[in-house]
């Protein structure tokens, strides 16, 4: 496993991180979840990403149990705050009240005294940015988080956040956007801004939730046990299952074979090719997937291969920066 700096910070993270959205506390049983975490540790993954909202807070509990007993200094644990974790108007968003209550719950569920990176899971237009950043500053200064990150913030929002973080003397080091061969919306604005300001991308859904493995075939029902057949996952993957997308993705298979890579490895290596990417967070419903995906670490894709991928995917790859967005109102 190779490691990269998280943005311009001193923190090193494994360039492949393991995330537990949809899976832990939901799609997969506790034993399978623990087996995936063991596989991640086995291949040298040290960076784990979760969120308070995943599986209604159960995902953090499952990860906390699975990592219990590991040397804390050998792990980087990332979690997030913003999406609803309860029924009340203050159980969501980035108000001081919710941030303070949410970090307390996350630390309890994760069985740790601090998280390495605490991330704003979207931008909250109902809270002054100054209030959010002051709460993050207090969390860092009290030692409950070491660094702060954001997720899916627009370039201008990141710039405003960095200015306040500097004033308040904490480090805003990362952004967590969706990024894959099919979803390139950060390239035009978010990446250049983050390069300038020293933030790294910790990208999610690098395999497009499984679609870039090529296992979903056009005109055929999804494979049994896949995210597309899961109650909690199906709604999220649906937009990627259009026939033109699946047909085009099949055309990547000979390229992956020629490069000696599985389709999943090609997808992960592709996001890691972007130097502003600090890590690719992969999900997995079973340990074999972790072993497959982790082999993408250290893989270099040559210029001809990258060009051939661009030519195939150009008609379907989304690049419009307007797709980087947070809900206009708190959910
Ligand atoms: N910040 C945010 O808003 C946000 C949003 C989404 C995700 N995330 C983070 O990013 C992480 C990864 O997201 P993701 O799960 O969508 O990423 P992904 O790596 O693109 O997709 C993971 C899913 O694809 C399938 N898969 C993975 N490797 C495979 C392989 N080698 N062969 C066959 N199938 C394979 C598995 O699903 P099946 O086996 O069920 O088909 C797996 O659960 C999340 O856990 C979370 O930490 C963050």
Short mmCIF file of C-alpha atoms and ligand atoms in Angstrom, two decimals:
data_model
loop_
_atom_site.label_atom_id
_atom_site.label_comp_id
_atom_site.label_asym_id
_atom_site.label_seq_id
_atom_site.Cartn_x
_atom_site.Cartn_y
_atom_site.Cartn_z
CA UNK A 1 0.00 0.00 0.00
CA UNK A 2 1.33 3.45 -0.88
CA UNK A 3 0.66 6.55 1.20
CA UNK A 4 0.04 10.16 0.23
CA UNK A 5 -0.07 13.42 2.10
CA UNK A 6 -3.59 14.62 2.81
CA UNK A 7 -3.41 17.83 0.81
CA UNK A 8 -0.51 20.00 1.94
CA UNK A 9 -0.79 18.72 5.55
CA UNK A 10 1.76 16.50 7.27
CA UNK A 11 -0.81 13.71 7.65
CA UNK A 12 -0.19 10.62 5.50
CA UNK A 13 -3.14 8.45 4.51
CA UNK A 14 -3.29 5.18 2.60
CA UNK A 15 -4.00 6.07 -1.03
CA UNK A 16 -6.77 3.50 -0.94
CA UNK A 17 -9.16 4.06 1.94
CA UNK A 18 -12.04 1.85 3.03
CA UNK A 19 -15.54 3.33 3.44
CA UNK A 20 -18.64 1.74 4.97
CA UNK A 21 -21.61 3.60 3.40
CA UNK A 22 -24.56 1.29 2.46
CA UNK A 23 -22.69 -1.77 3.74
CA UNK A 24 -22.03 -1.67 7.51
CA UNK A 25 -25.11 -1.82 9.69
CA UNK A 26 -27.26 -2.29 6.60
CA UNK A 27 -26.50 -4.34 3.44
CA UNK A 28 -24.03 -6.73 5.07
CA UNK A 29 -24.10 -8.62 8.35
CA UNK A 30 -21.69 -7.79 11.15
CA UNK A 31 -19.38 -10.75 10.40
CA UNK A 32 -19.02 -9.76 6.73
CA UNK A 33 -18.40 -6.17 7.76
CA UNK A 34 -15.67 -7.26 10.18
CA UNK A 35 -14.15 -9.51 7.49
CA UNK A 36 -13.96 -6.56 5.08
CA UNK A 37 -12.22 -4.43 7.73
CA UNK A 38 -9.77 -7.29 8.45
CA UNK A 39 -9.07 -7.56 4.71
CA UNK A 40 -8.49 -3.79 4.54
CA UNK A 41 -6.00 -3.94 7.42
CA UNK A 42 -4.39 -7.00 5.84
CA UNK A 43 -3.66 -5.15 2.56
CA UNK A 44 -2.25 -2.17 4.43
CA UNK A 45 -5.23 0.17 4.37
CA UNK A 46 -5.00 2.45 7.41
CA UNK A 47 -7.58 5.07 6.43
CA UNK A 48 -11.24 4.42 7.21
CA UNK A 49 -14.14 6.67 6.24
CA UNK A 50 -17.62 6.69 7.75
CA UNK A 51 -20.34 9.19 8.73
CA UNK A 52 -22.77 9.76 11.57
CA UNK A 53 -25.70 9.30 9.19
CA UNK A 54 -24.68 5.95 7.64
CA UNK A 55 -27.23 3.24 8.49
CA UNK A 56 -28.85 5.61 10.97
CA UNK A 57 -25.59 5.82 13.05
CA UNK A 58 -25.09 2.01 13.11
CA UNK A 59 -22.22 2.12 10.57
CA UNK A 60 -19.99 4.00 13.00
CA UNK A 61 -20.77 1.43 15.70
CA UNK A 62 -19.89 -1.48 13.41
CA UNK A 63 -16.62 0.19 12.37
CA UNK A 64 -15.80 1.00 15.99
CA UNK A 65 -16.23 -2.66 16.95
CA UNK A 66 -14.29 -3.90 13.90
CA UNK A 67 -11.32 -1.62 14.65
CA UNK A 68 -11.39 -2.24 18.40
CA UNK A 69 -7.99 -3.32 19.70
CA UNK A 70 -6.04 -1.87 16.76
CA UNK A 71 -3.19 0.51 17.54
CA UNK A 72 -4.89 3.93 17.29
CA UNK A 73 -1.70 5.63 16.01
CA UNK A 74 -1.72 3.24 13.05
CA UNK A 75 -5.17 4.32 11.87
CA UNK A 76 -6.66 7.42 10.27
CA UNK A 77 -10.37 7.62 11.03
CA UNK A 78 -12.56 10.03 9.09
CA UNK A 79 -16.19 10.78 9.85
CA UNK A 80 -18.75 13.43 8.91
CA UNK A 81 -21.58 15.62 10.08
CA UNK A 82 -24.54 17.30 8.29
CA UNK A 83 -27.20 14.77 7.19
CA UNK A 84 -30.02 14.01 9.68
CA UNK A 85 -29.29 11.67 12.58
CA UNK A 86 -32.58 12.19 14.40
CA UNK A 87 -36.09 13.59 14.03
CA UNK A 88 -35.54 17.13 15.33
CA UNK A 89 -34.63 20.34 13.49
CA UNK A 90 -31.30 20.40 15.35
CA UNK A 91 -30.38 16.79 14.47
CA UNK A 92 -28.92 17.95 11.14
CA UNK A 93 -26.92 20.68 9.46
CA UNK A 94 -23.80 22.50 10.57
CA UNK A 95 -25.02 24.59 13.52
CA UNK A 96 -22.75 24.74 16.55
CA UNK A 97 -25.31 22.71 18.52
CA UNK A 98 -25.50 19.85 16.03
CA UNK A 99 -21.75 19.75 15.33
CA UNK A 100 -20.94 19.55 19.06
CA UNK A 101 -23.57 16.86 19.70
CA UNK A 102 -22.66 14.90 16.59
CA UNK A 103 -18.92 14.69 17.33
CA UNK A 104 -19.71 13.43 20.83
CA UNK A 105 -21.92 10.67 19.36
CA UNK A 106 -19.37 9.74 16.69
CA UNK A 107 -16.51 9.42 19.18
CA UNK A 108 -18.67 7.25 21.45
CA UNK A 109 -19.77 4.95 18.60
CA UNK A 110 -16.27 4.74 17.10
CA UNK A 111 -14.79 4.01 20.56
CA UNK A 112 -12.07 6.62 20.15
CA UNK A 113 -11.02 9.90 21.80
CA UNK A 114 -10.49 11.71 18.51
CA UNK A 115 -11.05 11.42 14.77
CA UNK A 116 -8.25 12.28 12.41
CA UNK A 117 -10.43 14.21 9.97
CA UNK A 118 -13.90 15.59 10.76
CA UNK A 119 -15.77 16.51 7.60
CA UNK A 120 -18.72 18.75 6.77
CA UNK A 121 -20.83 16.30 4.77
CA UNK A 122 -22.27 19.18 2.63
CA UNK A 123 -22.50 22.99 2.83
CA UNK A 124 -25.28 24.25 5.14
CA UNK A 125 -26.93 27.38 3.71
CA UNK A 126 -29.01 27.82 6.90
CA UNK A 127 -26.00 28.36 9.17
CA UNK A 128 -23.52 31.25 8.95
CA UNK A 129 -20.18 29.85 7.79
CA UNK A 130 -18.53 31.70 10.70
CA UNK A 131 -20.62 29.67 13.21
CA UNK A 132 -19.70 26.36 11.56
CA UNK A 133 -16.02 27.20 11.36
CA UNK A 134 -15.88 28.41 14.98
CA UNK A 135 -17.40 25.08 16.08
CA UNK A 136 -14.82 23.17 14.00
CA UNK A 137 -12.04 25.33 15.48
CA UNK A 138 -13.19 24.49 19.00
CA UNK A 139 -13.35 20.79 18.14
CA UNK A 140 -9.79 20.84 16.82
CA UNK A 141 -8.51 22.92 19.72
CA UNK A 142 -10.12 20.54 22.22
CA UNK A 143 -8.43 17.58 20.50
CA UNK A 144 -11.62 15.81 19.36
CA UNK A 145 -10.50 16.08 15.72
CA UNK A 146 -7.03 16.69 14.33
CA UNK A 147 -7.98 18.14 10.95
CA UNK A 148 -11.12 19.39 9.24
CA UNK A 149 -12.43 18.49 5.79
CA UNK A 150 -15.48 19.21 3.68
CA UNK A 151 -17.49 17.15 1.21
CA UNK A 152 -18.96 18.32 -2.08
CA UNK A 153 -18.37 22.01 -1.37
CA UNK A 154 -18.09 24.32 -4.39
CA UNK A 155 -14.75 26.01 -5.15
CA UNK A 156 -15.89 29.40 -3.77
CA UNK A 157 -17.21 27.76 -0.58
CA UNK A 158 -13.90 25.99 -0.05
CA UNK A 159 -12.04 29.27 -0.51
CA UNK A 160 -14.24 31.04 2.06
CA UNK A 161 -13.82 28.11 4.48
CA UNK A 162 -10.03 28.15 4.15
CA UNK A 163 -9.89 31.90 4.87
CA UNK A 164 -11.86 31.44 8.11
CA UNK A 165 -9.88 28.35 9.11
CA UNK A 166 -6.67 30.38 8.82
CA UNK A 167 -8.11 33.12 11.05
CA UNK A 168 -9.33 30.54 13.57
CA UNK A 169 -6.02 28.66 13.47
CA UNK A 170 -7.00 25.19 12.32
CA UNK A 171 -6.27 23.26 9.14
CA UNK A 172 -8.95 22.68 6.49
CA UNK A 173 -7.11 19.96 4.60
CA UNK A 174 -9.47 17.99 2.42
CA UNK A 175 -12.53 17.78 0.24
CA UNK A 176 -14.51 14.58 -0.27
CA UNK A 177 -16.21 14.67 -3.67
CA UNK A 178 -17.62 12.03 -5.97
CA UNK A 179 -14.98 11.30 -8.63
CA UNK A 180 -14.63 8.53 -11.18
CA UNK A 181 -14.07 8.00 -14.89
CA UNK A 182 -17.81 8.64 -15.26
CA UNK A 183 -18.10 11.65 -12.93
CA UNK A 184 -15.42 14.29 -13.54
CA UNK A 185 -17.24 17.40 -12.32
CA UNK A 186 -14.49 18.47 -9.88
CA UNK A 187 -11.84 18.82 -12.56
CA UNK A 188 -12.78 22.28 -13.87
CA UNK A 189 -13.10 24.31 -10.66
CA UNK A 190 -12.76 22.36 -7.40
CA UNK A 191 -9.42 20.69 -8.19
CA UNK A 192 -7.58 23.87 -9.33
CA UNK A 193 -8.85 25.75 -6.26
CA UNK A 194 -7.81 22.95 -3.91
CA UNK A 195 -4.39 22.71 -5.56
CA UNK A 196 -3.92 26.42 -4.98
CA UNK A 197 -5.13 26.29 -1.36
CA UNK A 198 -3.44 23.03 -0.37
CA UNK A 199 -6.45 20.71 0.04
CA UNK A 200 -6.39 17.10 -1.15
CA UNK A 201 -9.34 15.18 -2.58
CA UNK A 202 -10.45 12.05 -0.73
CA UNK A 203 -12.73 10.81 -3.48
CA UNK A 204 -15.82 8.66 -3.12
CA UNK A 205 -17.45 6.10 -5.43
CA UNK A 206 -14.30 5.67 -7.58
CA UNK A 207 -15.79 2.46 -9.02
CA UNK A 208 -19.14 4.22 -9.59
CA UNK A 209 -20.70 2.04 -6.87
CA UNK A 210 -19.68 -1.13 -8.72
CA UNK A 211 -20.73 -0.09 -12.23
CA UNK A 212 -17.11 0.33 -13.40
CA UNK A 213 -16.38 -3.32 -12.56
CA UNK A 214 -18.46 -4.15 -15.65
CA UNK A 215 -20.58 -6.63 -13.65
CA UNK A 216 -23.85 -4.89 -14.57
CA UNK A 217 -24.72 -5.94 -18.12
CA UNK A 218 -27.02 -3.93 -20.40
CA UNK A 219 -30.50 -5.40 -20.75
CA UNK A 220 -29.91 -7.96 -17.98
CA UNK A 221 -31.03 -8.06 -14.34
CA UNK A 222 -28.34 -6.97 -11.87
CA UNK A 223 -26.25 -9.79 -10.33
CA UNK A 224 -27.63 -11.29 -7.11
CA UNK A 225 -26.21 -9.74 -3.96
CA UNK A 226 -25.08 -6.56 -5.72
CA UNK A 227 -25.86 -3.02 -4.55
CA UNK A 228 -28.50 -2.69 -7.26
CA UNK A 229 -30.49 -5.47 -5.58
CA UNK A 230 -30.11 -4.09 -2.07
CA UNK A 231 -32.98 -2.26 -0.40
CA UNK A 232 -30.83 0.60 0.87
CA UNK A 233 -28.46 0.75 -2.11
CA UNK A 234 -30.68 0.37 -5.17
CA UNK A 235 -31.99 3.95 -5.17
CA UNK A 236 -28.46 5.40 -5.16
CA UNK A 237 -27.06 3.33 -8.03
CA UNK A 238 -30.13 3.52 -10.26
CA UNK A 239 -29.08 6.53 -12.37
CA UNK A 240 -25.88 4.69 -13.34
CA UNK A 241 -27.67 1.64 -14.70
CA UNK A 242 -28.81 3.19 -17.99
CA UNK A 243 -28.17 0.92 -20.99
CA UNK A 244 -25.91 3.43 -22.79
CA UNK A 245 -23.70 3.71 -19.68
CA UNK A 246 -23.48 -0.06 -19.19
CA UNK A 247 -22.81 -0.71 -22.89
CA UNK A 248 -20.04 1.91 -22.97
CA UNK A 249 -18.44 0.58 -19.78
CA UNK A 250 -18.18 -2.89 -21.37
CA UNK A 251 -15.84 -1.35 -23.99
CA UNK A 252 -13.26 -0.73 -21.22
CA UNK A 253 -12.81 -4.48 -20.66
CA UNK A 254 -10.17 -5.07 -23.38
CA UNK A 255 -8.23 -2.03 -22.12
CA UNK A 256 -8.16 -3.40 -18.56
CA UNK A 257 -7.13 -6.85 -19.82
CA UNK A 258 -4.33 -5.38 -21.92
CA UNK A 259 -3.07 -3.46 -18.87
CA UNK A 260 -3.21 -6.62 -16.74
CA UNK A 261 -5.76 -5.07 -14.38
CA UNK A 262 -9.24 -5.97 -13.23
CA UNK A 263 -11.88 -3.43 -14.18
CA UNK A 264 -12.13 -2.30 -10.53
CA UNK A 265 -8.36 -1.82 -10.34
CA UNK A 266 -8.42 0.23 -13.56
CA UNK A 267 -11.16 2.46 -12.08
CA UNK A 268 -9.29 3.02 -8.81
CA UNK A 269 -5.91 3.56 -10.51
CA UNK A 270 -7.60 6.10 -12.81
CA UNK A 271 -8.69 8.40 -9.95
CA UNK A 272 -5.31 8.02 -8.24
CA UNK A 273 -3.67 9.26 -11.43
CA UNK A 274 -4.93 12.76 -10.57
CA UNK A 275 -2.17 14.27 -8.38
CA UNK A 276 -4.67 16.30 -6.33
CA UNK A 277 -6.29 13.03 -5.17
CA UNK A 278 -4.95 12.01 -1.75
CA UNK A 279 -7.00 8.82 -1.54
CA UNK A 280 -9.72 6.82 -3.25
CA UNK A 281 -12.32 5.55 -0.79
CA UNK A 282 -13.54 2.15 -1.95
CA UNK A 283 -16.55 0.34 -0.62
CA UNK A 284 -16.89 -3.45 -0.46
CA UNK A 285 -19.61 -5.90 0.45
CA UNK A 286 -17.13 -8.80 0.73
CA UNK A 287 -13.41 -9.20 1.48
CA UNK A 288 -12.48 -10.43 -2.03
CA UNK A 289 -13.44 -7.00 -3.35
CA UNK A 290 -11.06 -5.31 -0.90
CA UNK A 291 -8.21 -7.58 -2.06
CA UNK A 292 -9.05 -6.87 -5.71
CA UNK A 293 -9.34 -3.09 -5.32
CA UNK A 294 -6.25 -2.65 -3.14
CA UNK A 295 -4.01 -3.94 -5.94
CA UNK A 296 -4.63 -0.60 -7.68
CA UNK A 297 -2.20 1.05 -5.25
CA UNK A 298 1.00 2.07 -7.01
CA UNK A 299 -0.33 1.27 -10.51
CA UNK A 300 0.69 3.82 -13.15
CA UNK A 301 -1.52 4.19 -16.22
CA UNK A 302 0.30 5.24 -19.38
CA UNK A 303 -0.76 8.15 -21.60
CA UNK A 304 -2.06 5.92 -24.42
CA UNK A 305 -4.32 4.03 -22.03
CA UNK A 306 -5.67 7.25 -20.50
CA UNK A 307 -6.38 8.60 -23.99
CA UNK A 308 -8.18 5.41 -25.01
CA UNK A 309 -10.34 5.60 -21.84
CA UNK A 310 -11.20 9.25 -22.58
CA UNK A 311 -12.22 8.41 -26.14
CA UNK A 312 -14.53 5.62 -25.03
CA UNK A 313 -16.14 7.45 -22.11
CA UNK A 314 -16.30 10.97 -23.55
CA UNK A 315 -19.98 10.74 -24.64
CA UNK A 316 -21.18 9.69 -21.18
CA UNK A 317 -18.67 11.20 -18.70
CA UNK A 318 -20.23 14.06 -16.70
CA UNK A 319 -17.98 17.14 -16.43
CA UNK A 320 -20.34 20.04 -15.64
CA UNK A 321 -19.03 21.78 -12.46
CA UNK A 322 -22.61 22.85 -11.64
CA UNK A 323 -23.16 19.29 -10.38
CA UNK A 324 -21.06 20.07 -7.30
CA UNK A 325 -23.92 21.11 -5.04
CA UNK A 326 -25.37 20.94 -1.56
CA UNK A 327 -29.11 20.96 -0.77
CA UNK A 328 -30.58 24.48 -0.94
CA UNK A 329 -32.36 23.74 2.37
CA UNK A 330 -31.30 21.52 5.22
CA UNK A 331 -32.64 17.99 4.59
N1 LIG B 1 -19.14 12.20 1.11
C1 LIG B 1 -20.18 11.64 0.56
O1 LIG B 1 -21.22 12.26 0.35
C2 LIG B 1 -20.09 10.19 0.18
C3 LIG B 1 -21.05 9.60 -0.67
C4 LIG B 1 -20.90 8.26 -1.02
C5 LIG B 1 -19.82 7.53 -0.51
N2 LIG B 1 -18.92 8.12 0.34
C6 LIG B 1 -17.77 7.36 0.89
O2 LIG B 1 -17.09 6.66 -0.13
C7 LIG B 1 -17.11 5.27 0.16
C8 LIG B 1 -17.13 4.48 -1.10
O3 LIG B 1 -18.33 4.75 -1.84
P1 LIG B 1 -18.96 3.62 -2.71
O4 LIG B 1 -19.25 2.44 -1.85
O5 LIG B 1 -20.04 4.19 -3.55
O6 LIG B 1 -17.66 3.27 -3.63
P2 LIG B 1 -17.32 2.29 -4.80
O7 LIG B 1 -15.99 1.72 -4.40
O8 LIG B 1 -17.43 3.00 -6.10
O9 LIG B 1 -18.44 1.14 -4.78
C9 LIG B 1 -18.38 0.13 -3.82
C10 LIG B 1 -19.32 -1.01 -4.15
O10 LIG B 1 -19.04 -1.53 -5.45
C11 LIG B 1 -19.04 -2.96 -5.41
N3 LIG B 1 -17.65 -3.39 -5.63
C12 LIG B 1 -16.52 -2.81 -5.10
N4 LIG B 1 -15.43 -3.45 -5.49
C13 LIG B 1 -15.83 -4.46 -6.29
C14 LIG B 1 -15.14 -5.47 -6.99
N5 LIG B 1 -13.81 -5.56 -6.96
N6 LIG B 1 -15.87 -6.35 -7.73
C15 LIG B 1 -17.22 -6.26 -7.77
N7 LIG B 1 -17.93 -5.33 -7.11
C16 LIG B 1 -17.24 -4.42 -6.38
C17 LIG B 1 -19.54 -3.35 -4.02
O11 LIG B 1 -20.97 -3.38 -4.04
P3 LIG B 1 -21.84 -4.75 -4.24
O12 LIG B 1 -20.96 -5.92 -3.94
O13 LIG B 1 -22.96 -4.58 -3.29
O14 LIG B 1 -22.30 -4.67 -5.66
C18 LIG B 1 -19.12 -2.17 -3.19
O15 LIG B 1 -19.83 -2.01 -1.99
C19 LIG B 1 -18.31 5.09 1.08
O16 LIG B 1 -18.26 3.93 1.86
C20 LIG B 1 -18.21 6.33 1.93
O17 LIG B 1 -17.20 6.16 2.89
C21 LIG B 1 -19.04 9.43 0.67
#
